[in-house]
PDB file of C-alpha atoms in Angstrom:
ATOM      1  CA  MET A   1      50.607  83.232 111.297  1.00  0.00           C
ATOM      2  CA  SER A   2      48.522  81.245 108.866  1.00  0.00           C
ATOM      3  CA  PRO A   3      50.097  78.844 106.285  1.00  0.00           C
ATOM      4  CA  THR A   4      48.611  80.952 103.491  1.00  0.00           C
ATOM      5  CA  ARG A   5      50.495  84.102 104.556  1.00  0.00           C
ATOM      6  CA  ARG A   6      53.770  82.178 104.904  1.00  0.00           C
ATOM      7  CA  ALA A   7      53.321  80.801 101.387  1.00  0.00           C
ATOM      8  CA  VAL A   8      52.849  84.286 100.007  1.00  0.00           C
ATOM      9  CA  ARG A   9      55.917  85.788 101.773  1.00  0.00           C
ATOM     10  CA  ARG A  10      58.459  83.090 100.820  1.00  0.00           C
ATOM     11  CA  PRO A  11      58.583  83.935  97.082  1.00  0.00           C
ATOM     12  CA  LEU A  12      59.018  87.616  97.928  1.00  0.00           C
ATOM     13  CA  ALA A  13      61.985  86.832 100.189  1.00  0.00           C
ATOM     14  CA  ARG A  14      63.561  84.657  97.501  1.00  0.00           C
ATOM     15  CA  ARG A  15      63.242  87.473  94.948  1.00  0.00           C
ATOM     16  CA  ARG A  16      65.142  89.925  97.168  1.00  0.00           C
ATOM     17  CA  VAL A  17      68.415  87.965  97.036  1.00  0.00           C
ATOM     18  CA  PRO A  18      69.096  88.260  93.288  1.00  0.00           C
ATOM     19  CA  ARG A  19      68.088  91.937  93.359  1.00  0.00           C
ATOM     20  CA  ALA A  20      70.549  92.619  96.171  1.00  0.00           C
ATOM     21  CA  ALA A  21      73.264  90.692  94.325  1.00  0.00           C
ATOM     22  CA  ALA A  22      72.592  92.637  91.131  1.00  0.00           C
ATOM     23  CA  LEU A  23      72.748  95.933  93.032  1.00  0.00           C
ATOM     24  CA  ALA A  24      76.043  94.920  94.655  1.00  0.00           C
ATOM     25  CA  LEU A  25      77.457  93.907  91.262  1.00  0.00           C
ATOM     26  CA  LEU A  26      76.408  97.261  89.814  1.00  0.00           C
ATOM     27  CA  VAL A  27      78.092  99.147  92.649  1.00  0.00           C
ATOM     28  CA  VAL A  28      81.313  97.130  92.275  1.00  0.00           C
ATOM     29  CA  SER A  29      81.323  97.676  88.503  1.00  0.00           C
ATOM     30  CA  ALA A  30      80.754 101.410  88.887  1.00  0.00           C
ATOM     31  CA  THR A  31      83.536 101.592  91.455  1.00  0.00           C
ATOM     32  CA  GLY A  32      85.902  99.752  89.114  1.00  0.00           C
ATOM     33  CA  CYS A  33      85.094 102.054  86.207  1.00  0.00           C
ATOM     34  CA  SER A  34      85.544 105.094  88.412  1.00  0.00           C
ATOM     35  CA  SER A  35      88.908 103.785  89.629  1.00  0.00           C
ATOM     36  CA  GLU A  36      90.123 103.240  86.073  1.00  0.00           C
ATOM     37  CA  ALA A  37      88.839 106.627  84.987  1.00  0.00           C
ATOM     38  CA  LEU A  38      90.502 108.366  87.943  1.00  0.00           C
ATOM     39  CA  ASP A  39      93.766 106.564  87.200  1.00  0.00           C
ATOM     40  CA  GLU A  40      93.655 107.691  83.576  1.00  0.00           C
ATOM     41  CA  TRP A  41      92.803 111.250  84.604  1.00  0.00           C
ATOM     42  CA  SER A  42      95.708 111.256  87.054  1.00  0.00           C
ATOM     43  CA  ARG A  43      97.994 110.358  84.135  1.00  0.00           C
ATOM     44  CA  GLY A  44      96.561 113.094  81.939  1.00  0.00           C
ATOM     45  CA  GLY A  45      95.683 110.565  79.251  1.00  0.00           C
ATOM     46  CA  MET A  46      99.266 109.296  79.048  1.00  0.00           C
ATOM     47  CA  PRO A  47     100.059 105.549  78.869  1.00  0.00           C
ATOM     48  CA  VAL A  48     100.943 103.594  81.991  1.00  0.00           C
ATOM     49  CA  ASN A  49     104.632 104.298  82.662  1.00  0.00           C
ATOM     50  CA  ILE A  50     107.057 101.437  83.250  1.00  0.00           C
ATOM     51  CA  THR A  51     110.329 103.262  84.018  1.00  0.00           C
ATOM     52  CA  GLU A  52     111.618 105.693  86.627  1.00  0.00           C
ATOM     53  CA  GLN A  53     112.377 108.167  83.832  1.00  0.00           C
ATOM     54  CA  ALA A  54     108.781 107.952  82.634  1.00  0.00           C
ATOM     55  CA  GLU A  55     107.591 108.947  86.106  1.00  0.00           C
ATOM     56  CA  VAL A  56     109.663 112.132  85.817  1.00  0.00           C
ATOM     57  CA  VAL A  57     108.105 112.888  82.432  1.00  0.00           C
ATOM     58  CA  GLN A  58     104.656 112.183  83.891  1.00  0.00           C
ATOM     59  CA  ASN A  59     105.212 114.636  86.748  1.00  0.00           C
ATOM     60  CA  LEU A  60     106.353 117.325  84.304  1.00  0.00           C
ATOM     61  CA  TRP A  61     103.286 116.668  82.153  1.00  0.00           C
ATOM     62  CA  ASN A  62     100.918 116.860  85.124  1.00  0.00           C
ATOM     63  CA  GLY A  63     102.541 120.029  86.423  1.00  0.00           C
ATOM     64  CA  SER A  64     102.239 121.673  83.009  1.00  0.00           C
ATOM     65  CA  TRP A  65      98.536 120.844  82.847  1.00  0.00           C
ATOM     66  CA  ILE A  66      97.920 122.152  86.365  1.00  0.00           C
ATOM     67  CA  ALA A  67      99.654 125.429  85.515  1.00  0.00           C
ATOM     68  CA  ALA A  68      97.764 125.715  82.213  1.00  0.00           C
ATOM     69  CA  ILE A  69      94.388 125.035  83.849  1.00  0.00           C
ATOM     70  CA  ALA A  70      95.100 127.533  86.638  1.00  0.00           C
ATOM     71  CA  THR A  71      96.040 130.167  84.071  1.00  0.00           C
ATOM     72  CA  GLY A  72      92.890 129.442  82.078  1.00  0.00           C
ATOM     73  CA  VAL A  73      90.694 129.752  85.171  1.00  0.00           C
ATOM     74  CA  VAL A  74      92.222 133.121  86.074  1.00  0.00           C
ATOM     75  CA  VAL A  75      91.825 134.446  82.513  1.00  0.00           C
ATOM     76  CA  MET A  76      88.190 133.291  82.285  1.00  0.00           C
ATOM     77  CA  ALA A  77      87.458 134.842  85.700  1.00  0.00           C
ATOM     78  CA  LEU A  78      88.906 138.181  84.563  1.00  0.00           C
ATOM     79  CA  ILE A  79      86.893 138.068  81.325  1.00  0.00           C
ATOM     80  CA  LEU A  80      83.655 137.344  83.201  1.00  0.00           C
ATOM     81  CA  TRP A  81      84.450 140.035  85.768  1.00  0.00           C
ATOM     82  CA  ALA A  82      84.958 142.596  82.996  1.00  0.00           C
ATOM     83  CA  CYS A  83      81.737 141.520  81.235  1.00  0.00           C
ATOM     84  CA  LEU A  84      79.614 141.627  84.393  1.00  0.00           C
ATOM     85  CA  PHE A  85      80.900 144.711  86.192  1.00  0.00           C
ATOM     86  CA  HIS A  86      82.209 146.930  83.406  1.00  0.00           C
ATOM     87  CA  ARG A  87      79.493 146.690  80.800  1.00  0.00           C
ATOM     88  CA  LYS A  88      77.636 149.752  79.544  1.00  0.00           C
ATOM     89  CA  LYS A  89      74.650 150.672  81.691  1.00  0.00           C
ATOM     90  CA  LYS A  90      71.214 150.998  80.101  1.00  0.00           C
ATOM     91  CA  ASN A  91      70.651 154.632  81.033  1.00  0.00           C
ATOM     92  CA  SER A  92      74.196 155.738  80.342  1.00  0.00           C
ATOM     93  CA  LYS A  93      74.638 158.321  77.566  1.00  0.00           C
ATOM     94  CA  GLU A  94      78.335 157.546  77.185  1.00  0.00           C
ATOM     95  CA  GLU A  95      79.246 155.609  74.052  1.00  0.00           C
ATOM     96  CA  LEU A  96      82.308 154.093  75.739  1.00  0.00           C
ATOM     97  CA  PRO A  97      83.215 153.548  79.388  1.00  0.00           C
ATOM     98  CA  PRO A  98      86.166 155.531  80.778  1.00  0.00           C
ATOM     99  CA  GLN A  99      89.366 154.410  79.040  1.00  0.00           C
ATOM    100  CA  VAL A 100      92.579 153.797  80.937  1.00  0.00           C
ATOM    101  CA  ARG A 101      95.397 154.089  78.427  1.00  0.00           C
ATOM    102  CA  TYR A 102      98.371 153.777  80.753  1.00  0.00           C
ATOM    103  CA  ASN A 103      98.293 151.739  83.940  1.00  0.00           C
ATOM    104  CA  LEU A 104     101.843 151.018  85.030  1.00  0.00           C
ATOM    105  CA  PRO A 105     101.056 148.393  87.719  1.00  0.00           C
ATOM    106  CA  ILE A 106      98.879 146.361  85.299  1.00  0.00           C
ATOM    107  CA  GLU A 107     101.441 146.618  82.499  1.00  0.00           C
ATOM    108  CA  ILE A 108     104.174 145.419  84.843  1.00  0.00           C
ATOM    109  CA  LEU A 109     101.908 142.593  85.998  1.00  0.00           C
ATOM    110  CA  TYR A 110     101.114 141.196  82.546  1.00  0.00           C
ATOM    111  CA  THR A 111     104.775 141.508  81.547  1.00  0.00           C
ATOM    112  CA  VAL A 112     106.367 139.978  84.647  1.00  0.00           C
ATOM    113  CA  VAL A 113     103.906 137.109  85.205  1.00  0.00           C
ATOM    114  CA  PRO A 114     104.437 135.480  81.756  1.00  0.00           C
ATOM    115  CA  ILE A 115     108.210 135.835  82.144  1.00  0.00           C
ATOM    116  CA  VAL A 116     108.063 134.123  85.533  1.00  0.00           C
ATOM    117  CA  MET A 117     105.851 131.333  84.164  1.00  0.00           C
ATOM    118  CA  VAL A 118     108.110 130.685  81.162  1.00  0.00           C
ATOM    119  CA  SER A 119     111.175 130.715  83.435  1.00  0.00           C
ATOM    120  CA  VAL A 120     109.612 128.138  85.749  1.00  0.00           C
ATOM    121  CA  PHE A 121     108.653 125.910  82.803  1.00  0.00           C
ATOM    122  CA  PHE A 122     112.164 126.243  81.395  1.00  0.00           C
ATOM    123  CA  TYR A 123     113.792 125.329  84.711  1.00  0.00           C
ATOM    124  CA  PHE A 124     111.794 122.150  85.266  1.00  0.00           C
ATOM    125  CA  THR A 125     112.056 121.113  81.606  1.00  0.00           C
ATOM    126  CA  ALA A 126     115.838 121.596  81.553  1.00  0.00           C
ATOM    127  CA  ARG A 127     116.217 119.774  84.881  1.00  0.00           C
ATOM    128  CA  ASP A 128     114.215 116.758  83.710  1.00  0.00           C
ATOM    129  CA  GLN A 129     115.881 116.735  80.292  1.00  0.00           C
ATOM    130  CA  ASN A 130     119.293 116.542  81.941  1.00  0.00           C
ATOM    131  CA  TYR A 131     118.068 113.691  84.124  1.00  0.00           C
ATOM    132  CA  LEU A 132     116.806 111.754  81.094  1.00  0.00           C
ATOM    133  CA  GLY A 133     120.243 112.118  79.497  1.00  0.00           C
ATOM    134  CA  GLU A 134     122.172 110.714  82.455  1.00  0.00           C
ATOM    135  CA  PHE A 135     124.022 107.378  82.286  1.00  0.00           C
ATOM    136  CA  SER A 136     125.164 105.099  85.068  1.00  0.00           C
ATOM    137  CA  LYS A 137     128.715 103.727  85.128  1.00  0.00           C
ATOM    138  CA  SER A 138     127.618 100.100  85.050  1.00  0.00           C
ATOM    139  CA  PRO A 139     124.114  99.423  83.632  1.00  0.00           C
ATOM    140  CA  ASP A 140     122.706  95.969  84.338  1.00  0.00           C
ATOM    141  CA  VAL A 141     121.628  95.328  80.735  1.00  0.00           C
ATOM    142  CA  LYS A 142     122.884  96.731  77.421  1.00  0.00           C
ATOM    143  CA  VAL A 143     120.664  96.647  74.351  1.00  0.00           C
ATOM    144  CA  LYS A 144     121.863  97.475  70.847  1.00  0.00           C
ATOM    145  CA  VAL A 145     118.875  98.573  68.774  1.00  0.00           C
ATOM    146  CA  GLU A 146     119.249  98.432  64.986  1.00  0.00           C
ATOM    147  CA  ALA A 147     116.358  99.983  63.074  1.00  0.00           C
ATOM    148  CA  PHE A 148     116.204  99.079  59.401  1.00  0.00           C
ATOM    149  CA  GLN A 149     113.603  99.181  56.633  1.00  0.00           C
ATOM    150  CA  TRP A 150     111.296  97.900  58.014  1.00  0.00           C
ATOM    151  CA  SER A 151     111.831  96.149  61.306  1.00  0.00           C
ATOM    152  CA  TRP A 152     114.187  95.871  64.277  1.00  0.00           C
ATOM    153  CA  ARG A 153     117.156  93.904  65.514  1.00  0.00           C
ATOM    154  CA  PHE A 154     117.680  93.763  69.291  1.00  0.00           C
ATOM    155  CA  THR A 155     121.008  92.491  70.610  1.00  0.00           C
ATOM    156  CA  THR A 156     121.004  92.143  74.400  1.00  0.00           C
ATOM    157  CA  ASP A 157     124.184  91.934  76.448  1.00  0.00           C
ATOM    158  CA  TYR A 158     123.684  90.688  80.007  1.00  0.00           C
ATOM    159  CA  GLN A 159     126.482  89.432  82.242  1.00  0.00           C
ATOM    160  CA  GLY A 160     128.642  88.512  79.265  1.00  0.00           C
ATOM    161  CA  LYS A 161     125.844  86.623  77.502  1.00  0.00           C
ATOM    162  CA  LYS A 162     124.218  87.878  74.309  1.00  0.00           C
ATOM    163  CA  ALA A 163     120.783  87.260  72.861  1.00  0.00           C
ATOM    164  CA  GLU A 164     119.628  88.513  69.470  1.00  0.00           C
ATOM    165  CA  VAL A 165     116.134  89.004  68.117  1.00  0.00           C
ATOM    166  CA  VAL A 166     115.494  90.000  64.487  1.00  0.00           C
ATOM    167  CA  GLY A 167     112.070  90.930  63.149  1.00  0.00           C
ATOM    168  CA  VAL A 168     110.240  91.380  59.869  1.00  0.00           C
ATOM    169  CA  PRO A 169     107.456  93.831  58.926  1.00  0.00           C
ATOM    170  CA  VAL A 170     104.206  92.802  60.644  1.00  0.00           C
ATOM    171  CA  SER A 171     100.702  94.151  61.123  1.00  0.00           C
ATOM    172  CA  ASP A 172     100.343  93.007  64.752  1.00  0.00           C
ATOM    173  CA  TYR A 173     102.513  93.897  67.726  1.00  0.00           C
ATOM    174  CA  ASP A 174     102.328  90.325  69.020  1.00  0.00           C
ATOM    175  CA  LYS A 175     103.926  88.998  65.818  1.00  0.00           C
ATOM    176  CA  GLY A 176     106.795  91.479  65.762  1.00  0.00           C
ATOM    177  CA  PRO A 177     110.196  91.110  67.438  1.00  0.00           C
ATOM    178  CA  GLN A 178     110.006  91.117  71.214  1.00  0.00           C
ATOM    179  CA  LEU A 179     112.573  92.748  73.487  1.00  0.00           C
ATOM    180  CA  VAL A 180     112.619  91.020  76.881  1.00  0.00           C
ATOM    181  CA  LEU A 181     113.851  93.054  79.858  1.00  0.00           C
ATOM    182  CA  PRO A 182     114.041  92.373  83.619  1.00  0.00           C
ATOM    183  CA  VAL A 183     112.162  94.479  86.159  1.00  0.00           C
ATOM    184  CA  ASN A 184     113.975  96.861  88.536  1.00  0.00           C
ATOM    185  CA  LYS A 185     117.133  97.042  86.401  1.00  0.00           C
ATOM    186  CA  LYS A 186     119.123  99.754  84.633  1.00  0.00           C
ATOM    187  CA  VAL A 187     119.029  99.268  80.865  1.00  0.00           C
ATOM    188  CA  LEU A 188     121.277 101.144  78.426  1.00  0.00           C
ATOM    189  CA  PHE A 189     120.047 101.483  74.824  1.00  0.00           C
ATOM    190  CA  GLU A 190     122.351 102.171  71.881  1.00  0.00           C
ATOM    191  CA  LEU A 191     120.549 103.109  68.665  1.00  0.00           C
ATOM    192  CA  HIS A 192     121.787 102.521  65.095  1.00  0.00           C
ATOM    193  CA  SER A 193     120.333 102.704  61.587  1.00  0.00           C
ATOM    194  CA  PRO A 194     121.970 101.527  58.317  1.00  0.00           C
ATOM    195  CA  ASP A 195     119.561 103.297  55.951  1.00  0.00           C
ATOM    196  CA  VAL A 196     117.187 106.167  56.868  1.00  0.00           C
ATOM    197  CA  ILE A 197     116.031 108.011  59.981  1.00  0.00           C
ATOM    198  CA  HIS A 198     113.794 105.920  62.230  1.00  0.00           C
ATOM    199  CA  SER A 199     112.436 106.615  65.719  1.00  0.00           C
ATOM    200  CA  PHE A 200     112.465 104.159  68.628  1.00  0.00           C
ATOM    201  CA  TRP A 201     109.189 104.658  70.471  1.00  0.00           C
ATOM    202  CA  VAL A 202     107.724 102.696  73.356  1.00  0.00           C
ATOM    203  CA  PRO A 203     104.713 104.765  74.526  1.00  0.00           C
ATOM    204  CA  SER A 204     105.066 103.443  78.079  1.00  0.00           C
ATOM    205  CA  PHE A 205     108.573 104.979  78.233  1.00  0.00           C
ATOM    206  CA  LEU A 206     106.818 108.370  77.746  1.00  0.00           C
ATOM    207  CA  PHE A 207     109.552 109.584  75.402  1.00  0.00           C
ATOM    208  CA  LYS A 208     111.151 108.514  72.134  1.00  0.00           C
ATOM    209  CA  ARG A 209     114.531 108.811  70.429  1.00  0.00           C
ATOM    210  CA  ASP A 210     115.364 109.275  66.754  1.00  0.00           C
ATOM    211  CA  VAL A 211     117.640 106.667  65.184  1.00  0.00           C
ATOM    212  CA  ILE A 212     119.862 108.625  62.797  1.00  0.00           C
ATOM    213  CA  PRO A 213     122.303 106.927  60.374  1.00  0.00           C
ATOM    214  CA  GLY A 214     125.937 107.639  61.244  1.00  0.00           C
ATOM    215  CA  ASN A 215     125.046 109.247  64.579  1.00  0.00           C
ATOM    216  CA  ILE A 216     127.620 107.616  66.878  1.00  0.00           C
ATOM    217  CA  ASN A 217     127.862 109.664  70.061  1.00  0.00           C
ATOM    218  CA  LYS A 218     126.042 110.114  73.346  1.00  0.00           C
ATOM    219  CA  ASN A 219     122.947 111.320  71.475  1.00  0.00           C
ATOM    220  CA  ASN A 220     122.270 107.825  70.154  1.00  0.00           C
ATOM    221  CA  LYS A 221     122.143 106.413  73.684  1.00  0.00           C
ATOM    222  CA  PHE A 222     119.739 106.611  76.588  1.00  0.00           C
ATOM    223  CA  GLU A 223     119.190 104.736  79.827  1.00  0.00           C
ATOM    224  CA  ILE A 224     116.093 103.660  81.713  1.00  0.00           C
ATOM    225  CA  THR A 225     115.413 101.992  85.042  1.00  0.00           C
ATOM    226  CA  THR A 226     112.541  99.538  84.721  1.00  0.00           C
ATOM    227  CA  LEU A 227     109.795  99.377  87.318  1.00  0.00           C
ATOM    228  CA  ASN A 228     108.267  96.260  88.810  1.00  0.00           C
ATOM    229  CA  LYS A 229     105.433  96.144  86.287  1.00  0.00           C
ATOM    230  CA  PRO A 230     105.661  92.812  84.421  1.00  0.00           C
ATOM    231  CA  GLY A 231     103.720  92.756  81.161  1.00  0.00           C
ATOM    232  CA  ILE A 232     103.919  93.256  77.410  1.00  0.00           C
ATOM    233  CA  TYR A 233     104.042  96.809  76.036  1.00  0.00           C
ATOM    234  CA  ALA A 234     103.748  97.938  72.422  1.00  0.00           C
ATOM    235  CA  GLY A 235     106.478  99.732  70.494  1.00  0.00           C
ATOM    236  CA  ARG A 236     106.872 101.094  66.980  1.00  0.00           C
ATOM    237  CA  CYS A 237     108.770 103.419  64.673  1.00  0.00           C
ATOM    238  CA  ALA A 238     107.531 107.005  65.065  1.00  0.00           C
ATOM    239  CA  GLU A 239     109.286 108.475  62.005  1.00  0.00           C
ATOM    240  CA  LEU A 240     107.907 108.052  58.468  1.00  0.00           C
ATOM    241  CA  CYS A 241     110.632 105.873  56.960  1.00  0.00           C
ATOM    242  CA  GLY A 242     109.202 104.348  53.795  1.00  0.00           C
ATOM    243  CA  THR A 243     106.713 101.892  52.361  1.00  0.00           C
ATOM    244  CA  ASP A 244     106.251  99.570  55.347  1.00  0.00           C
ATOM    245  CA  HIS A 245     106.669 102.183  58.081  1.00  0.00           C
ATOM    246  CA  SER A 246     103.269 101.278  59.568  1.00  0.00           C
ATOM    247  CA  ARG A 247     104.382  97.645  59.918  1.00  0.00           C
ATOM    248  CA  MET A 248     107.550  98.432  61.831  1.00  0.00           C
ATOM    249  CA  LEU A 249     106.083  97.107  65.077  1.00  0.00           C
ATOM    250  CA  PHE A 250     107.647  95.416  68.098  1.00  0.00           C
ATOM    251  CA  SER A 251     106.936  94.807  71.782  1.00  0.00           C
ATOM    252  CA  VAL A 252     108.764  95.083  75.086  1.00  0.00           C
ATOM    253  CA  LYS A 253     108.171  92.396  77.695  1.00  0.00           C
ATOM    254  CA  LEU A 254     109.046  93.051  81.339  1.00  0.00           C
ATOM    255  CA  VAL A 255     109.619  89.877  83.344  1.00  0.00           C
ATOM    256  CA  PRO A 256     110.811  88.979  86.874  1.00  0.00           C
ATOM    257  CA  GLN A 257     114.530  88.372  87.320  1.00  0.00           C
ATOM    258  CA  ALA A 258     114.270  84.563  87.482  1.00  0.00           C
ATOM    259  CA  GLU A 259     112.315  84.448  84.226  1.00  0.00           C
ATOM    260  CA  TYR A 260     114.796  86.798  82.587  1.00  0.00           C
ATOM    261  CA  ASP A 261     117.747  84.619  83.646  1.00  0.00           C
ATOM    262  CA  ALA A 262     116.049  81.594  82.096  1.00  0.00           C
ATOM    263  CA  TYR A 263     115.327  83.554  78.908  1.00  0.00           C
ATOM    264  CA  ILE A 264     118.955  84.689  78.520  1.00  0.00           C
ATOM    265  CA  ALA A 265     120.231  81.177  79.177  1.00  0.00           C
ATOM    266  CA  GLY A 266     117.946  79.817  76.477  1.00  0.00           C
ATOM    267  CA  GLN A 267     118.498  82.567  73.900  1.00  0.00           C
ATOM    268  CA  ALA A 268     122.198  83.345  74.323  1.00  0.00           C
ATOM    269  CA  GLY A 269     124.100  82.803  71.105  1.00  0.00           C
ATOM    270  CA  ARG A 270     120.953  82.106  69.113  1.00  0.00           C
ATOM    271  CA  THR A 271     118.915  84.211  66.698  1.00  0.00           C
ATOM    272  CA  GLN A 272     115.160  84.254  66.958  1.00  0.00           C
TER     273      GLN A 272
END
C-alpha cells in the first residue's frame, strides 16, 4: 500500500472514534430516560414511596387504574362493534334497525358486573384502610407533630431521648423545619393543632392526615415503617389554614441508623 493511501485513511479512522462514542452516549442517555419514564409509569405518576404503607397505597392505585383501563377498553370495543356491525345499510328502507326492548341476559349482565366491580373495589379499599390504621405495640420512634399558624413543631422521642425542631413560615422546603427519621424503623406520629385545621402531608407517604384541634383519640395518630431509601423528601400543609398557608413547608430526611443515633445524641434536649 502506498504512503499516500495510508495518509488518506488515517484521518478517516480517527473520525470514527468520536462518532462511535457519541452514538454510545446517545444510546445510554435514551436508555436512562426510558428507565425513568418506565419507573414513573409503573407508579402511575405517584411520588416515589418511602414507607411500607405507601407501597400498599401504590398497589391499590395501580390496581384501580388497571381495572379502569380494562373497563374502558371493553366499553370502547362494544361501541365500535355497534357502530361497525349494526349501522343502517345503504339500501335499507327501514328508518331504524330492529329494536330489542327487553333482553334479560343483557340487563342482568350490566346490573351484576358493576355491583361486582364496586364490591371488589370496596373490599380492597377497606382492607388497605384497616392496614393503614394499625399500630404496633412498641414503635421504634415516636414523633409528636404540632401544626400551628404557620409552621410545624416536631418533638421526637427515641429510646428515652427527645429532640425538638421548631420552624417558621418559609418559601423553600430546604429552609423549613426538618424531621429526621431512621430507615427501616416503625415510626408513630401523633398530630396536634392549637388553632385551626391543618393537614400533615408528605407526598412520598402517599397519604395525608388532617390535624384537627381538640381531636385526641386514635384518629390523630398513624404509624409508618420507613424503607431503606435515604434522602430528603418534601412536606407541607394540605389544608387552607390562613394567610401563610403556602409557606407552611417542611422536609423529612431519612438517614441510616448510625447517622440517626448521632443526630439524636447531638439534638437531644435542644431546640433547633
